[in-house]
Amino acid sequence: MFKDLPIDQCDLEKYTFVDVRSPSEYREMTIPGSLNIPVFDDEERAEVGTLYKQVSKEVATDRGLEIFSGKLPRFINEFKKLEGEIVVFCWRGGMRSKAAATFLDLMGIGTSRIMGGVKAYRHWVLKGLENIEMKPASFVLNGGTGTGKTAILKRLHREGYPVLDIEGLANHRGSIFGEIGLSANNQKTFDSLLLRELMKKKESSFLLFEAESKRIGKVLLPDFLIHEKEEAFHIFIEMPIKERVNHILEEYRLHEHHDEFVKAFRTIKRRIHSPIANEIEGELKVGNYERILELLIEYYYDPRYLHMWNQYPEDRKTTVKVNSIEEGYQEIKKLLPEKSPLVSNH
């Protein structure tokens, strides 16, 4: 017989989690790293749900079992391919996960089920974020757009530095143009990924992340992270505009996403001095992205960067002036141990 596990006893790094809800529910939010082997697809779920609401629970259950029994051999075979201890879940830990766990157990595939399903997991995430303690000292990578902050953080992360990639968790680059070529995560997914990363790094001697505003794409950062940013030591990167433009062109591939870029620009056009905005409009017609980026950096982004610089006291900030992202990476790598005696040299 399968066993039910409370969410706080489910080791998120140990088990093989399987979400048996429909594909659309899975895409909306799931436990990070989970696989999706659905009991019902979206159309089948809608049919059973309609019977439940409009006819009766018994009729809906019978129809659900009829649908599921027809796909049972394929369903079981999918689970036979999995390795590790399997834990299944649905929305509330109800009929779908119970049916899945029961049939898997009958076929000799050891399985557990999450009590309360995704709903219980969501409550656990919110409680975890509410009660988490930010023990490590924090360092924030700051600077104008195009200075390669994200690229530097990713490289430091690959070398084992305790980096919190907020933009990666949001799947958004942070600015009004940040979703170009991406599909931003929703709040539920972001919260889940954020808690998982913070729990992994809670014993780190320091934490390094990029300066972000309260909102990034579709999500809001929790208050404790904003507070941590305000109290952290800030490392500002300064880099020539030409190098910054080249980096943006390489990362965003604007010629492949022209319409998205134009749409994003129109949302901020009114915040830019009219002659400059009009010049950008003209350059958009001919696809002169280098000139467009130069204008946006000089007249839109850098004034905001200067405002941010002035927000922090002198004893909690420093500036590294570099000519490339590679140079910035090397300088920051040298700087971090100097600012925290707890950090060992890598």
Tab-separated table of C-alpha atoms in Angstrom:
chain	number	residue	atom	x	y	z
A	1	MET	CA	0.000	0.000	0.000
A	2	PHE	CA	1.286	3.433	-0.841
A	3	LYS	CA	1.996	5.884	1.965
A	4	ASP	CA	1.058	9.531	2.345
A	5	LEU	CA	3.852	12.003	3.112
A	6	PRO	CA	3.404	15.475	4.621
A	7	ILE	CA	5.078	18.088	2.436
A	8	ASP	CA	7.584	18.976	5.161
A	9	GLN	CA	8.851	15.378	5.054
A	10	CYS	CA	9.362	15.381	1.289
A	11	ASP	CA	13.043	15.867	0.568
A	12	LEU	CA	12.969	17.919	-2.623
A	13	GLU	CA	16.459	16.729	-3.574
A	14	LYS	CA	15.916	13.048	-2.774
A	15	TYR	CA	12.671	11.886	-4.377
A	16	THR	CA	11.521	11.601	-7.974
A	17	PHE	CA	8.391	13.774	-7.990
A	18	VAL	CA	5.647	13.133	-10.535
A	19	ASP	CA	2.824	15.597	-11.105
A	20	VAL	CA	-0.186	13.590	-12.328
A	21	ARG	CA	-2.301	16.663	-13.096
A	22	SER	CA	-3.079	17.818	-16.615
A	23	PRO	CA	-0.385	19.485	-18.761
A	24	SER	CA	-1.887	22.980	-18.387
A	25	GLU	CA	-1.957	22.683	-14.590
A	26	TYR	CA	1.642	21.471	-14.646
A	27	ARG	CA	2.725	24.466	-16.741
A	28	GLU	CA	0.954	26.871	-14.386
A	29	MET	CA	2.887	25.714	-11.306
A	30	THR	CA	4.478	22.546	-10.006
A	31	ILE	CA	7.174	21.397	-7.618
A	32	PRO	CA	10.526	22.319	-9.232
A	33	GLY	CA	12.119	19.380	-10.987
A	34	SER	CA	8.899	17.366	-11.165
A	35	LEU	CA	7.948	15.250	-14.160
A	36	ASN	CA	4.461	15.348	-15.661
A	37	ILE	CA	2.709	12.011	-16.260
A	38	PRO	CA	-0.950	13.048	-16.300
A	39	VAL	CA	-3.920	10.909	-15.309
A	40	PHE	CA	-6.082	13.114	-17.575
A	41	ASP	CA	-5.145	15.453	-20.379
A	42	ASP	CA	-6.733	18.911	-20.432
A	43	GLU	CA	-9.834	17.878	-22.390
A	44	GLU	CA	-10.426	14.799	-20.228
A	45	ARG	CA	-10.035	16.829	-17.063
A	46	ALA	CA	-12.587	19.361	-18.336
A	47	GLU	CA	-15.047	16.557	-19.161
A	48	VAL	CA	-14.760	14.923	-15.728
A	49	GLY	CA	-14.987	18.292	-13.994
A	50	THR	CA	-18.156	19.196	-15.875
A	51	LEU	CA	-19.783	15.885	-14.898
A	52	TYR	CA	-18.799	16.502	-11.266
A	53	LYS	CA	-20.409	19.949	-11.213
A	54	GLN	CA	-23.446	19.328	-13.392
A	55	VAL	CA	-24.350	15.686	-12.695
A	56	SER	CA	-22.804	14.007	-9.658
A	57	LYS	CA	-19.569	12.937	-8.019
A	58	GLU	CA	-20.379	9.271	-8.704
A	59	VAL	CA	-20.892	9.789	-12.430
A	60	ALA	CA	-17.698	11.871	-12.657
A	61	THR	CA	-15.744	9.184	-10.787
A	62	ASP	CA	-17.025	6.410	-13.039
A	63	ARG	CA	-16.138	8.388	-16.157
A	64	GLY	CA	-12.728	9.196	-14.749
A	65	LEU	CA	-11.971	5.528	-14.088
A	66	GLU	CA	-13.162	4.629	-17.576
A	67	ILE	CA	-10.791	7.169	-19.154
A	68	PHE	CA	-7.876	6.229	-16.927
A	69	SER	CA	-8.248	2.474	-17.422
A	70	GLY	CA	-7.879	2.942	-21.179
A	71	LYS	CA	-4.469	4.573	-20.829
A	72	LEU	CA	-3.257	2.526	-17.841
A	73	PRO	CA	-0.678	0.333	-19.677
A	74	ARG	CA	1.055	3.382	-21.142
A	75	PHE	CA	0.810	5.197	-17.796
A	76	ILE	CA	2.478	2.301	-15.943
A	77	ASN	CA	5.214	1.999	-18.560
A	78	GLU	CA	6.124	5.664	-18.114
A	79	PHE	CA	6.668	5.063	-14.408
A	80	LYS	CA	8.735	1.938	-15.025
A	81	LYS	CA	11.305	4.148	-16.761
A	82	LEU	CA	11.843	6.267	-13.635
A	83	GLU	CA	14.625	5.865	-11.121
A	84	GLY	CA	14.656	6.604	-7.395
A	85	GLU	CA	11.846	6.790	-4.854
A	86	ILE	CA	8.668	7.996	-6.569
A	87	VAL	CA	6.281	10.520	-5.024
A	88	VAL	CA	3.101	11.447	-6.892
A	89	PHE	CA	0.837	14.415	-6.325
A	90	CYS	CA	-2.165	16.254	-7.759
A	91	TRP	CA	-3.952	19.468	-6.720
A	92	ARG	CA	-5.266	18.546	-3.264
A	93	GLY	CA	-3.984	14.993	-2.872
A	94	GLY	CA	-7.336	13.665	-4.067
A	95	MET	CA	-8.714	11.286	-6.647
A	96	ARG	CA	-6.050	11.580	-9.340
A	97	SER	CA	-3.006	10.993	-7.143
A	98	LYS	CA	-4.856	8.305	-5.166
A	99	ALA	CA	-5.769	6.434	-8.351
A	100	ALA	CA	-2.227	6.751	-9.691
A	101	ALA	CA	-0.598	5.590	-6.449
A	102	THR	CA	-3.065	2.710	-6.043
A	103	PHE	CA	-2.505	1.280	-9.522
A	104	LEU	CA	1.264	1.758	-9.297
A	105	ASP	CA	1.288	-0.115	-6.001
A	106	LEU	CA	-0.737	-2.954	-7.533
A	107	MET	CA	1.873	-3.202	-10.292
A	108	GLY	CA	4.686	-3.445	-7.757
A	109	ILE	CA	6.006	0.083	-8.244
A	110	GLY	CA	6.687	1.543	-4.808
A	111	THR	CA	5.082	4.955	-4.547
A	112	SER	CA	4.268	7.643	-2.007
A	113	ARG	CA	1.785	10.499	-2.265
A	114	ILE	CA	1.981	14.084	-1.017
A	115	MET	CA	-0.736	14.862	1.493
A	116	GLY	CA	-2.614	17.935	0.334
A	117	GLY	CA	-0.923	17.955	-3.079
A	118	VAL	CA	0.247	21.128	-4.800
A	119	LYS	CA	-2.034	23.219	-2.600
A	120	ALA	CA	-0.152	22.069	0.516
A	121	TYR	CA	3.161	22.642	-1.257
A	122	ARG	CA	2.187	26.218	-2.158
A	123	HIS	CA	1.329	26.985	1.475
A	124	TRP	CA	4.652	25.463	2.544
A	125	VAL	CA	6.537	27.697	0.092
A	126	LEU	CA	4.796	30.865	1.279
A	127	LYS	CA	5.438	29.980	4.916
A	128	GLY	CA	9.068	29.216	4.112
A	129	LEU	CA	9.614	32.560	2.412
A	130	GLU	CA	7.874	34.347	5.279
A	131	ASN	CA	10.088	32.756	7.926
A	132	ILE	CA	13.417	32.453	6.128
A	133	GLU	CA	16.444	34.072	7.742
A	134	MET	CA	19.057	35.703	5.526
A	135	LYS	CA	22.159	34.806	7.512
A	136	PRO	CA	24.901	35.388	4.922
A	137	ALA	CA	26.308	38.844	4.287
A	138	SER	CA	25.164	39.968	0.862
A	139	PHE	CA	26.947	41.565	-2.059
A	140	VAL	CA	24.944	43.119	-4.868
A	141	LEU	CA	26.217	43.464	-8.417
A	142	ASN	CA	25.071	46.821	-9.746
A	143	GLY	CA	25.673	49.064	-12.726
A	144	GLY	CA	24.205	50.285	-15.970
A	145	THR	CA	22.379	48.104	-18.451
A	146	GLY	CA	24.622	46.084	-20.732
A	147	THR	CA	27.530	45.858	-18.292
A	148	GLY	CA	27.251	42.063	-18.207
A	149	LYS	CA	26.065	41.660	-14.621
A	150	THR	CA	24.095	38.505	-15.371
A	151	ALA	CA	26.894	36.998	-17.467
A	152	ILE	CA	29.383	37.630	-14.658
A	153	LEU	CA	27.081	36.104	-12.057
A	154	LYS	CA	26.518	32.995	-14.166
A	155	ARG	CA	30.242	32.495	-14.547
A	156	LEU	CA	30.838	32.962	-10.817
A	157	HIS	CA	28.052	30.476	-10.124
A	158	ARG	CA	29.707	27.896	-12.375
A	159	GLU	CA	32.880	28.305	-10.314
A	160	GLY	CA	31.024	27.554	-7.094
A	161	TYR	CA	30.329	31.026	-5.755
A	162	PRO	CA	27.001	31.334	-3.862
A	163	VAL	CA	25.035	33.258	-6.499
A	164	LEU	CA	21.305	33.906	-6.400
A	165	ASP	CA	20.257	34.327	-10.034
A	166	ILE	CA	17.018	36.300	-9.574
A	167	GLU	CA	16.563	36.955	-13.289
A	168	GLY	CA	17.076	33.278	-14.027
A	169	LEU	CA	14.420	32.346	-11.459
A	170	ALA	CA	12.000	34.831	-13.017
A	171	ASN	CA	13.082	33.910	-16.569
A	172	HIS	CA	13.138	37.630	-17.261
A	173	ARG	CA	16.031	40.077	-17.701
A	174	GLY	CA	14.557	42.736	-15.453
A	175	SER	CA	14.011	45.710	-17.747
A	176	ILE	CA	11.023	46.677	-19.867
A	177	PHE	CA	12.757	44.759	-22.658
A	178	GLY	CA	13.518	41.822	-20.363
A	179	GLU	CA	11.019	39.320	-21.739
A	180	ILE	CA	12.191	39.568	-25.350
A	181	GLY	CA	12.748	36.038	-26.581
A	182	LEU	CA	11.716	34.544	-23.214
A	183	SER	CA	8.571	33.315	-21.475
A	184	ALA	CA	8.549	34.814	-17.979
A	185	ASN	CA	7.652	32.679	-14.966
A	186	ASN	CA	4.584	33.447	-12.912
A	187	GLN	CA	4.651	34.309	-9.201
A	188	LYS	CA	3.997	30.760	-7.981
A	189	THR	CA	6.830	29.273	-10.008
A	190	PHE	CA	9.208	32.062	-9.036
A	191	ASP	CA	8.441	31.682	-5.318
A	192	SER	CA	9.063	27.929	-5.497
A	193	LEU	CA	12.389	28.317	-7.284
A	194	LEU	CA	13.475	31.154	-4.992
A	195	LEU	CA	12.844	29.183	-1.795
A	196	ARG	CA	14.692	26.168	-3.179
A	197	GLU	CA	17.758	28.266	-4.041
A	198	LEU	CA	17.764	30.098	-0.708
A	199	MET	CA	17.560	26.814	1.205
A	200	LYS	CA	20.550	25.497	-0.745
A	201	LYS	CA	22.565	28.589	0.159
A	202	LYS	CA	21.513	29.133	3.772
A	203	GLU	CA	24.868	27.866	5.070
A	204	SER	CA	26.928	29.929	2.608
A	205	SER	CA	29.323	32.476	4.052
A	206	PHE	CA	27.939	35.159	1.738
A	207	LEU	CA	25.376	35.665	-1.019
A	208	LEU	CA	25.852	37.469	-4.315
A	209	PHE	CA	22.966	38.691	-6.474
A	210	GLU	CA	22.079	41.391	-8.981
A	211	ALA	CA	20.354	44.658	-8.085
A	212	GLU	CA	16.696	44.343	-9.081
A	213	SER	CA	13.643	46.506	-8.566
A	214	LYS	CA	10.613	45.324	-6.599
A	215	ARG	CA	8.983	43.974	-9.751
A	216	ILE	CA	10.771	41.850	-12.312
A	217	GLY	CA	8.634	40.747	-15.226
A	218	LYS	CA	5.444	39.190	-13.896
A	219	VAL	CA	6.656	38.686	-10.341
A	220	LEU	CA	7.209	40.690	-7.177
A	221	LEU	CA	10.281	40.152	-5.036
A	222	PRO	CA	9.584	39.421	-1.368
A	223	ASP	CA	10.144	42.281	1.061
A	224	PHE	CA	13.003	40.534	2.852
A	225	LEU	CA	15.004	40.340	-0.378
A	226	ILE	CA	14.461	44.039	-1.089
A	227	HIS	CA	15.589	44.810	2.463
A	228	GLU	CA	18.651	42.602	1.981
A	229	LYS	CA	19.517	44.517	-1.180
A	230	GLU	CA	19.258	47.851	0.633
A	231	GLU	CA	21.584	46.682	3.418
A	232	ALA	CA	24.114	44.894	1.205
A	233	PHE	CA	27.480	46.015	-0.114
A	234	HIS	CA	27.100	47.174	-3.733
A	235	ILE	CA	29.652	46.593	-6.470
A	236	PHE	CA	29.008	48.980	-9.375
A	237	ILE	CA	30.390	48.160	-12.811
A	238	GLU	CA	31.334	50.911	-15.262
A	239	MET	CA	32.066	49.992	-18.861
A	240	PRO	CA	32.304	51.894	-22.184
A	241	ILE	CA	28.978	52.287	-23.996
A	242	LYS	CA	30.255	50.563	-27.131
A	243	GLU	CA	31.072	47.391	-25.228
A	244	ARG	CA	27.683	47.514	-23.504
A	245	VAL	CA	25.860	47.903	-26.818
A	246	ASN	CA	27.725	44.948	-28.306
A	247	HIS	CA	26.816	42.796	-25.314
A	248	ILE	CA	23.108	43.700	-25.540
A	249	LEU	CA	23.049	42.981	-29.270
A	250	GLU	CA	24.629	39.587	-28.675
A	251	GLU	CA	22.323	38.649	-25.805
A	252	TYR	CA	18.982	39.978	-27.072
A	253	ARG	CA	19.368	39.282	-30.835
A	254	LEU	CA	17.063	42.202	-31.536
A	255	HIS	CA	16.911	41.617	-35.285
A	256	GLU	CA	15.109	38.340	-34.472
A	257	HIS	CA	12.620	40.032	-32.134
A	258	HIS	CA	11.948	43.375	-33.802
A	259	ASP	CA	8.206	43.523	-33.107
A	260	GLU	CA	8.669	42.640	-29.433
A	261	PHE	CA	11.320	45.345	-29.131
A	262	VAL	CA	9.095	47.984	-30.750
A	263	LYS	CA	6.181	47.078	-28.490
A	264	ALA	CA	8.356	47.348	-25.385
A	265	PHE	CA	9.804	50.676	-26.504
A	266	ARG	CA	6.321	52.152	-26.995
A	267	THR	CA	5.560	51.503	-23.303
A	268	ILE	CA	8.422	53.782	-22.186
A	269	LYS	CA	8.424	56.287	-25.046
A	270	ARG	CA	6.584	58.926	-23.036
A	271	ARG	CA	9.326	58.850	-20.369
A	272	ILE	CA	11.996	59.867	-22.894
A	273	HIS	CA	12.598	63.433	-24.069
A	274	SER	CA	10.579	63.853	-27.292
A	275	PRO	CA	13.447	64.601	-29.736
A	276	ILE	CA	15.308	61.500	-28.524
A	277	ALA	CA	12.174	59.343	-28.637
A	278	ASN	CA	11.466	60.527	-32.162
A	279	GLU	CA	15.018	59.739	-33.243
A	280	ILE	CA	14.662	56.232	-31.839
A	281	GLU	CA	11.398	55.812	-33.765
A	282	GLY	CA	13.217	56.762	-36.944
A	283	GLU	CA	16.051	54.322	-36.307
A	284	LEU	CA	13.547	51.533	-35.589
A	285	LYS	CA	12.234	51.869	-39.140
A	286	VAL	CA	15.640	50.984	-40.561
A	287	GLY	CA	16.676	48.566	-37.802
A	288	ASN	CA	19.692	50.576	-36.626
A	289	TYR	CA	19.853	48.844	-33.254
A	290	GLU	CA	23.329	50.085	-32.335
A	291	ARG	CA	22.211	53.711	-32.464
A	292	ILE	CA	18.927	52.901	-30.711
A	293	LEU	CA	20.760	51.244	-27.830
A	294	GLU	CA	23.225	54.109	-27.539
A	295	LEU	CA	20.321	56.545	-27.184
A	296	LEU	CA	18.459	54.383	-24.681
A	297	ILE	CA	21.565	53.916	-22.547
A	298	GLU	CA	22.498	57.604	-22.538
A	299	TYR	CA	19.082	59.166	-22.116
A	300	TYR	CA	16.994	56.525	-20.361
A	301	TYR	CA	19.033	53.919	-18.489
A	302	ASP	CA	22.155	55.768	-17.298
A	303	PRO	CA	20.242	58.593	-15.552
A	304	ARG	CA	18.429	55.882	-13.575
A	305	TYR	CA	21.741	54.192	-12.835
A	306	LEU	CA	23.155	57.482	-11.484
A	307	HIS	CA	20.106	57.860	-9.236
A	308	MET	CA	20.687	54.352	-7.883
A	309	TRP	CA	24.367	55.094	-7.249
A	310	ASN	CA	23.459	58.098	-5.135
A	311	GLN	CA	21.145	56.025	-2.939
A	312	TYR	CA	23.921	54.105	-1.195
A	313	PRO	CA	26.451	55.467	1.329
A	314	GLU	CA	30.139	55.507	0.439
A	315	ASP	CA	31.056	52.796	2.928
A	316	ARG	CA	28.679	50.302	1.298
A	317	LYS	CA	29.662	50.641	-2.333
A	318	THR	CA	32.597	50.535	-4.670
A	319	THR	CA	33.104	50.918	-8.415
A	320	VAL	CA	35.070	48.768	-10.821
A	321	LYS	CA	35.923	50.486	-14.118
A	322	VAL	CA	36.566	47.923	-16.822
A	323	ASN	CA	36.669	47.661	-20.603
A	324	SER	CA	34.983	44.271	-21.029
A	325	ILE	CA	32.841	41.684	-19.286
A	326	GLU	CA	35.853	39.397	-18.946
A	327	GLU	CA	37.775	42.166	-17.200
A	328	GLY	CA	34.772	42.864	-14.983
A	329	TYR	CA	34.554	39.221	-14.014
A	330	GLN	CA	38.229	39.107	-13.040
A	331	GLU	CA	38.018	42.314	-10.992
A	332	ILE	CA	34.913	41.229	-9.103
A	333	LYS	CA	36.383	37.818	-8.436
A	334	LYS	CA	39.390	39.507	-6.822
A	335	LEU	CA	37.213	41.957	-4.925
A	336	LEU	CA	34.835	39.547	-3.184
A	337	PRO	CA	37.317	37.929	-0.778
A	338	GLU	CA	38.632	41.368	0.184
A	339	LYS	CA	35.175	42.456	1.344
A	340	SER	CA	34.337	39.373	3.379
A	341	PRO	CA	36.812	37.612	5.669
A	342	LEU	CA	34.434	34.607	5.670
A	343	VAL	CA	34.968	33.945	1.976
A	344	SER	CA	37.736	31.554	1.082
A	345	ASN	CA	39.712	32.050	-2.094
A	346	HIS	CA	38.437	29.892	-4.948
